[in-house]
mmCIF file of C-alpha atoms in Angstrom:
data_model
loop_
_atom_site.group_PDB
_atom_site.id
_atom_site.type_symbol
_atom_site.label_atom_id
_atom_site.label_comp_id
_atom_site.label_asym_id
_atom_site.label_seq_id
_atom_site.Cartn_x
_atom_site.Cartn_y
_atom_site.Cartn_z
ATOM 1 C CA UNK A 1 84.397 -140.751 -117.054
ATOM 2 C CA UNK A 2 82.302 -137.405 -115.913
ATOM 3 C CA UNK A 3 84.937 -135.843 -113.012
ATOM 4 C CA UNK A 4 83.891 -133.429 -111.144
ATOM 5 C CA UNK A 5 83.343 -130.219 -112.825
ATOM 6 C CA UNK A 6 80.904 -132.485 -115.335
ATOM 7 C CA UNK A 7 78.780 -133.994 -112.518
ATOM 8 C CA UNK A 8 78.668 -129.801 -110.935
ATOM 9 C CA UNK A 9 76.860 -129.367 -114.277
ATOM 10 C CA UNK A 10 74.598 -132.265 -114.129
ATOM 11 C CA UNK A 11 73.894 -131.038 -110.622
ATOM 12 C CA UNK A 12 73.451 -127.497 -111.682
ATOM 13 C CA UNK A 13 70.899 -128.533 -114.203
ATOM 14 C CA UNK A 14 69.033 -130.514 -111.767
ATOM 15 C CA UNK A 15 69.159 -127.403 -109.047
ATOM 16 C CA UNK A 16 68.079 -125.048 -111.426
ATOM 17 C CA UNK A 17 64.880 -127.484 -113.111
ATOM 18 C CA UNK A 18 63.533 -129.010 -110.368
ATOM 19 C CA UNK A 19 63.759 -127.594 -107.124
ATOM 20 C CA UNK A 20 60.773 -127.943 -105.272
ATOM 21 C CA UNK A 21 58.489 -129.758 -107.732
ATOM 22 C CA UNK A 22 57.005 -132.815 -106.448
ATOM 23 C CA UNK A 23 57.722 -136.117 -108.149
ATOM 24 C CA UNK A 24 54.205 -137.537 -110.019
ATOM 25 C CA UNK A 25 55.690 -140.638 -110.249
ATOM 26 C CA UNK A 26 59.165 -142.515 -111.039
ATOM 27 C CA UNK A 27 60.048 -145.749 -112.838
ATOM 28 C CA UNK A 28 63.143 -147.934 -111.713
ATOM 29 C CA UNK A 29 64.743 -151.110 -113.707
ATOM 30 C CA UNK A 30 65.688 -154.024 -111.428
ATOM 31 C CA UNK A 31 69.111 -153.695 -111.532
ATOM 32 C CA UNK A 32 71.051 -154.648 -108.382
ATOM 33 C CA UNK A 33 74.441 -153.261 -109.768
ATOM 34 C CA UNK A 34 73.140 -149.857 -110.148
ATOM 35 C CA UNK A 35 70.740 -149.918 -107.442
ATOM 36 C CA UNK A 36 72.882 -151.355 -104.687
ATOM 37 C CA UNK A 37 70.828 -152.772 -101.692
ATOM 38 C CA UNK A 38 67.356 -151.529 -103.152
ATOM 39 C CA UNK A 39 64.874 -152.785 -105.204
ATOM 40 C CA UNK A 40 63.477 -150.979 -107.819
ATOM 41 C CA UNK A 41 59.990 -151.122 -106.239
ATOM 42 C CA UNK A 42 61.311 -149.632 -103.131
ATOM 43 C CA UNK A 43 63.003 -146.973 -105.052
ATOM 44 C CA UNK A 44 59.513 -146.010 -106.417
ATOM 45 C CA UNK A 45 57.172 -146.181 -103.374
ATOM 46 C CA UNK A 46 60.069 -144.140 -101.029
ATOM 47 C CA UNK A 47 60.306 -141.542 -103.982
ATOM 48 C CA UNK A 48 56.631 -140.998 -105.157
ATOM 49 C CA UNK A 49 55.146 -137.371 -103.740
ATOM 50 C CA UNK A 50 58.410 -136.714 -102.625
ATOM 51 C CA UNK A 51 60.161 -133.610 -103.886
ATOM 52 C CA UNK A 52 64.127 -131.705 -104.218
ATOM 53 C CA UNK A 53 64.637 -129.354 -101.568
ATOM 54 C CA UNK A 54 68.513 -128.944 -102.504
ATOM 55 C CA UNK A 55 71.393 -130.055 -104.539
ATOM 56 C CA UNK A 56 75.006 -130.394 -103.218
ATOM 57 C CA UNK A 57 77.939 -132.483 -104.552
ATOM 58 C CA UNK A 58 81.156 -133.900 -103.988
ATOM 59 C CA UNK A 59 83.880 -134.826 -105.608
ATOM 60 C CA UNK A 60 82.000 -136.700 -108.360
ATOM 61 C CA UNK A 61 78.914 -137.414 -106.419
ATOM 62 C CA UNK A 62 76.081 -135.153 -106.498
ATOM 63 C CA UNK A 63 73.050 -135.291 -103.844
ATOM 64 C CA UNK A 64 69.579 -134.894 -104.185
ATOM 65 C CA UNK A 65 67.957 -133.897 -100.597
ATOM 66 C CA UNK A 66 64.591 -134.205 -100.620
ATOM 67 C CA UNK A 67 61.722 -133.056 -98.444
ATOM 68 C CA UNK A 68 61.692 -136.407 -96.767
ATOM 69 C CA UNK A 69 62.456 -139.773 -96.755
ATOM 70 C CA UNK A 70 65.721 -140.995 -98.192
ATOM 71 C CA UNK A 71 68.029 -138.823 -100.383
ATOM 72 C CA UNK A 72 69.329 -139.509 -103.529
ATOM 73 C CA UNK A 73 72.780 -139.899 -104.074
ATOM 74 C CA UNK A 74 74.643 -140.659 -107.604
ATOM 75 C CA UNK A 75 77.793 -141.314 -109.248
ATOM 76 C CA UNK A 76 77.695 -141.253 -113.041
ATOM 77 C CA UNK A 77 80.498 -144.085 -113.231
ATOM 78 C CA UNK A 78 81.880 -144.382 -116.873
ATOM 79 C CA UNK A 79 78.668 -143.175 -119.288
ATOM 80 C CA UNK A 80 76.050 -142.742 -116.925
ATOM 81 C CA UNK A 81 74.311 -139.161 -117.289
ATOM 82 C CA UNK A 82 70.936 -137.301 -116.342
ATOM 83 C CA UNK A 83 68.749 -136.421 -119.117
ATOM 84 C CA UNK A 84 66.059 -133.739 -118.653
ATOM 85 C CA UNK A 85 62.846 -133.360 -120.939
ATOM 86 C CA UNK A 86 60.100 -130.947 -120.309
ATOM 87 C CA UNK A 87 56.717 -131.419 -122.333
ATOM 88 C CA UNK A 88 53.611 -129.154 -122.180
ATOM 89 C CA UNK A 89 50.000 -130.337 -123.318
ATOM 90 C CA UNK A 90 48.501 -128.656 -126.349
ATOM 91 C CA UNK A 91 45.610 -129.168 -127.691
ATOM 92 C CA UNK A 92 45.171 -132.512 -126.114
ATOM 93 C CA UNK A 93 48.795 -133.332 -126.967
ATOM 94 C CA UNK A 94 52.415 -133.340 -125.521
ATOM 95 C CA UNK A 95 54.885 -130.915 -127.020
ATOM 96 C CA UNK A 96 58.281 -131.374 -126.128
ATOM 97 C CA UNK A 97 59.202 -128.014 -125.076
ATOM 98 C CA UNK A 98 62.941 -128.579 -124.227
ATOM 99 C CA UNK A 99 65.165 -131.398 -123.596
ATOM 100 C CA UNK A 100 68.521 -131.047 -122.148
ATOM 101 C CA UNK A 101 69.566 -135.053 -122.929
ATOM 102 C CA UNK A 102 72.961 -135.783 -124.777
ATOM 103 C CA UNK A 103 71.637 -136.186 -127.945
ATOM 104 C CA UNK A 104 69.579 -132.987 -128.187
ATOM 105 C CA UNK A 105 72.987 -131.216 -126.377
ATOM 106 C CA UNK A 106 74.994 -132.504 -129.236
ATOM 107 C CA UNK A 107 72.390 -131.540 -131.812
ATOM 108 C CA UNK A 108 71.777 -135.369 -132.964
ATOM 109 C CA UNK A 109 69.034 -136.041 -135.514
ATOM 110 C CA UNK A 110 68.926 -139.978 -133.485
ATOM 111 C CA UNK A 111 67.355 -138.072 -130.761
ATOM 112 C CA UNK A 112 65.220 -140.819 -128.759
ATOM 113 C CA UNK A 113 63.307 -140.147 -125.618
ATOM 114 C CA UNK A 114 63.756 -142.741 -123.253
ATOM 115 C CA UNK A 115 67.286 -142.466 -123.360
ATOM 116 C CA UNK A 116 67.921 -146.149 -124.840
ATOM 117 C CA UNK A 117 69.806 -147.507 -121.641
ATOM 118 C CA UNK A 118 67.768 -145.733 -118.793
ATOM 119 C CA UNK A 119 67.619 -146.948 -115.651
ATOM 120 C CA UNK A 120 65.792 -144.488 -113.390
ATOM 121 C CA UNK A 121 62.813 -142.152 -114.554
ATOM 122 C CA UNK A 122 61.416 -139.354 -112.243
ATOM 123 C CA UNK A 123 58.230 -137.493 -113.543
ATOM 124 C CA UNK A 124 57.822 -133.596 -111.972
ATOM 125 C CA UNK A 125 54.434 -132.369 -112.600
ATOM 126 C CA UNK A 126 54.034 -128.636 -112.737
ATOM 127 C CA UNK A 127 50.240 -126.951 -113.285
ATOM 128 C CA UNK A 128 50.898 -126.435 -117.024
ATOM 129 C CA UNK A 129 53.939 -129.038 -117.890
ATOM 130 C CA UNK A 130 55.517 -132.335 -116.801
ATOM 131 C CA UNK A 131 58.914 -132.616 -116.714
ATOM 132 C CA UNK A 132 61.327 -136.015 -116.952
ATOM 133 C CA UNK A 133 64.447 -136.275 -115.178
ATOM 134 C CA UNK A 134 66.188 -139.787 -116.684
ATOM 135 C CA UNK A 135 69.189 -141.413 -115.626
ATOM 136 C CA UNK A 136 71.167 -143.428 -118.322
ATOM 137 C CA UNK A 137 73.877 -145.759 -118.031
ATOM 138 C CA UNK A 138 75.042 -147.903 -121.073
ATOM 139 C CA UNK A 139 77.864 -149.661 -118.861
ATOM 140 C CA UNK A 140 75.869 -150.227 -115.797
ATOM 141 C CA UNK A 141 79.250 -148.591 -114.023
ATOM 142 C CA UNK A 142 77.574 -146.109 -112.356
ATOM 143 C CA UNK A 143 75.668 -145.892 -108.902
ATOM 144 C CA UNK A 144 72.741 -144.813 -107.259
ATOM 145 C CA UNK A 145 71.919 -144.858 -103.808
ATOM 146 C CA UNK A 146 68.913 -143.770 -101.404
ATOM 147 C CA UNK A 147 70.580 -142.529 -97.974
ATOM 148 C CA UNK A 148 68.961 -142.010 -94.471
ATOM 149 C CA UNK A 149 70.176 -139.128 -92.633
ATOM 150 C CA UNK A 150 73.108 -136.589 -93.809
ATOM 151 C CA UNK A 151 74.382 -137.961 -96.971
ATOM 152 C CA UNK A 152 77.725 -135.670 -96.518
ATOM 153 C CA UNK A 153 78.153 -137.614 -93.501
ATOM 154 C CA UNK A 154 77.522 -141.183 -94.667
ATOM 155 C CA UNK A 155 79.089 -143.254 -97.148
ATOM 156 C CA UNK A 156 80.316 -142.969 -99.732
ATOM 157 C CA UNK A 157 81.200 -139.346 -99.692
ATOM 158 C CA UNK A 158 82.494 -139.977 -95.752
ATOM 159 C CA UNK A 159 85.526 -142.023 -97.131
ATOM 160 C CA UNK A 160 86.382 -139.129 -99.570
ATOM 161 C CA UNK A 161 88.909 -136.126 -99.530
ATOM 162 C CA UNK A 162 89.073 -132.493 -100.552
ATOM 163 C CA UNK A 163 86.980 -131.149 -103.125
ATOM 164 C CA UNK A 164 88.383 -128.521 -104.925
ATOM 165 C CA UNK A 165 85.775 -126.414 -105.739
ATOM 166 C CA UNK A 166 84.472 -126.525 -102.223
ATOM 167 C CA UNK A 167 87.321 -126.568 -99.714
ATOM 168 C CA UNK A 168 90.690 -127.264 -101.321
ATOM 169 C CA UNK A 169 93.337 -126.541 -98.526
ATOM 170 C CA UNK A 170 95.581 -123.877 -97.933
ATOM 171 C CA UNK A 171 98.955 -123.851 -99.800
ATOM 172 C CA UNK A 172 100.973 -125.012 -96.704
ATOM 173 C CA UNK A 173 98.440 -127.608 -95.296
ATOM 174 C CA UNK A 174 98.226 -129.085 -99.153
ATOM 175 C CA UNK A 175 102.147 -128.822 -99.281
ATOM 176 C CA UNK A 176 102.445 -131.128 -96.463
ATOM 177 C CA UNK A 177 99.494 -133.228 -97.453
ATOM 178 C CA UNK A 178 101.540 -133.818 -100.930
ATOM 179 C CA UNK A 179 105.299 -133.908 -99.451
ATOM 180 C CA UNK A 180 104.605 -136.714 -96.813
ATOM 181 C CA UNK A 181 103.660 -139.110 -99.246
ATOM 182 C CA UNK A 182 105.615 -140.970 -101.699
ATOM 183 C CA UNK A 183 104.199 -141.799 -104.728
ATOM 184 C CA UNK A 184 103.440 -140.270 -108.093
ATOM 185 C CA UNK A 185 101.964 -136.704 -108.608
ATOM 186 C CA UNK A 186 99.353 -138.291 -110.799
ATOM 187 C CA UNK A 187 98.687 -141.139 -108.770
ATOM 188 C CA UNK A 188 98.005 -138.980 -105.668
ATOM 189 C CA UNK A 189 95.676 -136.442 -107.355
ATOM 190 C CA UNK A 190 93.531 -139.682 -108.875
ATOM 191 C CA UNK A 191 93.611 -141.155 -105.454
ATOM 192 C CA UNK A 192 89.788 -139.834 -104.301
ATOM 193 C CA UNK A 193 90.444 -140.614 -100.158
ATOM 194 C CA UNK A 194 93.113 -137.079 -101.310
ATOM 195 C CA UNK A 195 91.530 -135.104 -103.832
ATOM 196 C CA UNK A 196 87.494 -135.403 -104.481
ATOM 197 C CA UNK A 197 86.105 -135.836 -108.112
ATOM 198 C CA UNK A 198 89.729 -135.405 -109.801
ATOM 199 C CA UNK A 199 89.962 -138.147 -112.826
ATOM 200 C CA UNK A 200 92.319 -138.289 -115.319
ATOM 201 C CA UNK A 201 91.573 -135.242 -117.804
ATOM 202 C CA UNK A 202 91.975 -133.275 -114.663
ATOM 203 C CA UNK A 203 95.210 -134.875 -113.499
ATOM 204 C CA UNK A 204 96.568 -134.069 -116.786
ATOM 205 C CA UNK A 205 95.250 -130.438 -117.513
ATOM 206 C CA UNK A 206 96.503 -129.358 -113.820
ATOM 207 C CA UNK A 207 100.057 -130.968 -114.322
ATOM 208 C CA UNK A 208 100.131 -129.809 -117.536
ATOM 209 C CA UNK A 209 99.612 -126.033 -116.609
ATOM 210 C CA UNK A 210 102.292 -126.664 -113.533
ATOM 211 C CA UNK A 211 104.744 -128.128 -115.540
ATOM 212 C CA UNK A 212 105.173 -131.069 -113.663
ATOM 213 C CA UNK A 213 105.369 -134.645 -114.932
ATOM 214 C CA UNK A 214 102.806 -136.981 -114.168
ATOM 215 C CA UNK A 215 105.659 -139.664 -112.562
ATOM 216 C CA UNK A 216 107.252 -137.374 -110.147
ATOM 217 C CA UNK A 217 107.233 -138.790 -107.074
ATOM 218 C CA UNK A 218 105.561 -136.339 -104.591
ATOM 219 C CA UNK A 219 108.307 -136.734 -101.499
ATOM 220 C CA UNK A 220 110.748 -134.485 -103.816
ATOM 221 C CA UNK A 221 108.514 -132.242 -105.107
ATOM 222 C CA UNK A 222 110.168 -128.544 -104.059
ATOM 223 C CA UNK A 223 107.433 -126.000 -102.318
ATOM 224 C CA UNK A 224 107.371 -124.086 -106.000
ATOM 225 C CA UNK A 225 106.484 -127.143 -107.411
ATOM 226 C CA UNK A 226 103.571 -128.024 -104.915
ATOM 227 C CA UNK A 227 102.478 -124.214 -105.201
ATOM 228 C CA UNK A 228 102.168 -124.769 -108.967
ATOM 229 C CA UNK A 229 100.025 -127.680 -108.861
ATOM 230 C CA UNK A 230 97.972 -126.467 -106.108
ATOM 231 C CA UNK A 231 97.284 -122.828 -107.768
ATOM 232 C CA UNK A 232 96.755 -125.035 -111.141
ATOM 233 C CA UNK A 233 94.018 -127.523 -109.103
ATOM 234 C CA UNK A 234 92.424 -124.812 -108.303
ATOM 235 C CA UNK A 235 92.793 -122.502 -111.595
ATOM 236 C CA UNK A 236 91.337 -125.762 -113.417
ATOM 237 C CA UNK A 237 88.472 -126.704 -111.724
ATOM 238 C CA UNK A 238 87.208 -123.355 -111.400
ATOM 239 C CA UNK A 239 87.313 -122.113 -115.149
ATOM 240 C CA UNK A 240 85.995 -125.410 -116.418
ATOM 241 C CA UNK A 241 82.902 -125.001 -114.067
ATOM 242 C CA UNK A 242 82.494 -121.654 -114.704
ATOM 243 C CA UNK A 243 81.826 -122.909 -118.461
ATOM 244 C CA UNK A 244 80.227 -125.808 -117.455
ATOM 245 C CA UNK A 245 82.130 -127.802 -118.295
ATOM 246 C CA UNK A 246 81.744 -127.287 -121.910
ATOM 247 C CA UNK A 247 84.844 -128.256 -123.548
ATOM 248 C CA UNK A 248 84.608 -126.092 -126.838
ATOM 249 C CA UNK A 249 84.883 -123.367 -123.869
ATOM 250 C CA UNK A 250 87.756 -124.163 -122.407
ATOM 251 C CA UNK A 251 91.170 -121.483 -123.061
ATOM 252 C CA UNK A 252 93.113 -122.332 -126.251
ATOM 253 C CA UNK A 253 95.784 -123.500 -124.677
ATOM 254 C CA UNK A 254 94.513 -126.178 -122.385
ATOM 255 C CA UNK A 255 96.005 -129.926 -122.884
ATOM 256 C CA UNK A 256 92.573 -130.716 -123.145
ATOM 257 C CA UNK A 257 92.019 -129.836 -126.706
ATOM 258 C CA UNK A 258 94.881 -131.623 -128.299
ATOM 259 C CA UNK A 259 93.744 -135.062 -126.745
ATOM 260 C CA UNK A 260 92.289 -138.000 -128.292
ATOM 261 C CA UNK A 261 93.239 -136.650 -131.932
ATOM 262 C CA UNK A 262 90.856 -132.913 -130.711
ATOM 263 C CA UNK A 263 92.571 -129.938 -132.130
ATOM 264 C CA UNK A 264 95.923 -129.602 -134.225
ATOM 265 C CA UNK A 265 98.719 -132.270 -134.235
ATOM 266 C CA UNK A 266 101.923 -130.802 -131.861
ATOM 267 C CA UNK A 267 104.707 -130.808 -133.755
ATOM 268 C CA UNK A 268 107.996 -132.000 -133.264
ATOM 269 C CA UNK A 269 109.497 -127.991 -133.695
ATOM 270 C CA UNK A 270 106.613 -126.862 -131.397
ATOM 271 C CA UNK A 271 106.835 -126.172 -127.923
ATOM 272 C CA UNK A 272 105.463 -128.733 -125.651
ATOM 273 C CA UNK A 273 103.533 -126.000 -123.233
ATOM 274 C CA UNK A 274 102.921 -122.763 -125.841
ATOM 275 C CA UNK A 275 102.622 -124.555 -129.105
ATOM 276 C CA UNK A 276 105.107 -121.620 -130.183
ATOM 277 C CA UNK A 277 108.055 -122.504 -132.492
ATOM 278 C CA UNK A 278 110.991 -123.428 -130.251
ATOM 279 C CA UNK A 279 114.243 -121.116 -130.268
ATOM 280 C CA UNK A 280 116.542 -124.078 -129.632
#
């Protein structure tokens, strides 16, 4: 599932593409799971001629405020992503001039344009281009909602915690937020109403770095232990933005690359943190 610092680059994308172009027109699948409480023909008449005035995100929601009317507001779920295409007419034709979908990210020959399992197509028209913003979901697990008024305000993202790109607490508040609950480590920094947009990979990579395990509980966690994990929350999240959350980016010796079979095989005579041979 995208977390957080994957839907800040989806959000990024959109920020830095689409910003005050107005949308020509938009095509939405009936699909009440996806689209909850909206039709797709009311997604299209409240969106047509409207256009992105801002991006912002949360956790792993991102927000697109437009100029007026509702805002959008999306979670990715399990495989949902945005696809971008831009196309320029030439001599009477389209050429695609850059597309920024899976596919063409991973360098796949398969590349198909819709994305196979879209759901939601906005077209930006620009005086020499158009440009296609698509939203694809194979699983359907994913969510997309049109919201009246301040969407940071409203739910979803009301009900949520911290984010900690954006306002992660200060080591003694987030000691206390950890220390008065009893459950495990893990648990609590998957639980979203605590910590914003941090899934499972994340969970993982920051209790990795602190050297904590994923079942201890968080009531006997010592302050150095609750310092570690909430410099490592923070360490995390930042770097992995700051590449966009590009995995082949990522430092050496992050957990992340020696998951799901990625990367060499720890050994046995390795150690568990360094990969260095162990002394004893």
């Amino acid at each position: 599932m995208p977390e957080l610092t994957e839907v800040e680059h989806v959000r990024r994308i959109v920020h830095k593409t689409l910003l005050g172009i107005k949308i020509a027109s938009v095509s939405a699948k009936e699909d009440s799971i996806v689209f909850p409480g909206v039709e797709g023909g009311e997604i299209e008449s409240k969106l047509t001629g409207r256009s992105i005035v801002d991006t912002k995100r949360w956790g792993k929601y991102y927000v697109l405020i437009m100029d007026k009317g509702p805002n959008i507001v999306g979670h990715l779920g399990m495989t949902g992503w945005i696809e971008i295409t831009h196309k320029k007419p030439i001599d009477g034709k389209e050429k695609e001039m850059a597309c920024e979908c899976r596919m063409c990210l991973r360098k796949d020959p398969k590349h198909v344009w819709p994305p196979r399992f879209w759901k939601l197509q906005l077209t930006f028209e620009t005086p020499d281009s158009h440009i296609t913003l698509a939203y694809d979901d194979a699983r359907r697990l994913g969510r997309i909602r049109l919201v009246d008024g301040d969407p940071m305000k409203e739910l979803p993202i009301s009900k949520l915690g911290f984010d900690p790109l954006h306002n992660l607490p200060e080591l003694p508040e987030f000691t206390q937020m950890v220390q008065r609950r009893a459950v495990p480590i893990k648990a609590l920094l998957l639980d979203q109403s605590f910590s914003a947009g941090v899934g499972n990979w994340v969970a993982d990579e920051v209790l990795w770095h602190a050297k904590i395990h994923p079942g201890h509980y968080t009531n006997v966690l010592t302050d150095e232990e609750c310092e570690a994990i909430h410099e490592k929350l923070s360490y995390v999240c930042r770097v992995a933005a700051e590449v966009d959350a590009d995995s082949s980016k990522f430092p050496d010796n992050w957990l992340f690359l020696h998951r799901w079979g990625k990367g060499k095989v720890w050994r046995k005579d390795q150690c568990f943190y360094c990969g260095d041979p162990k002394t004893t």
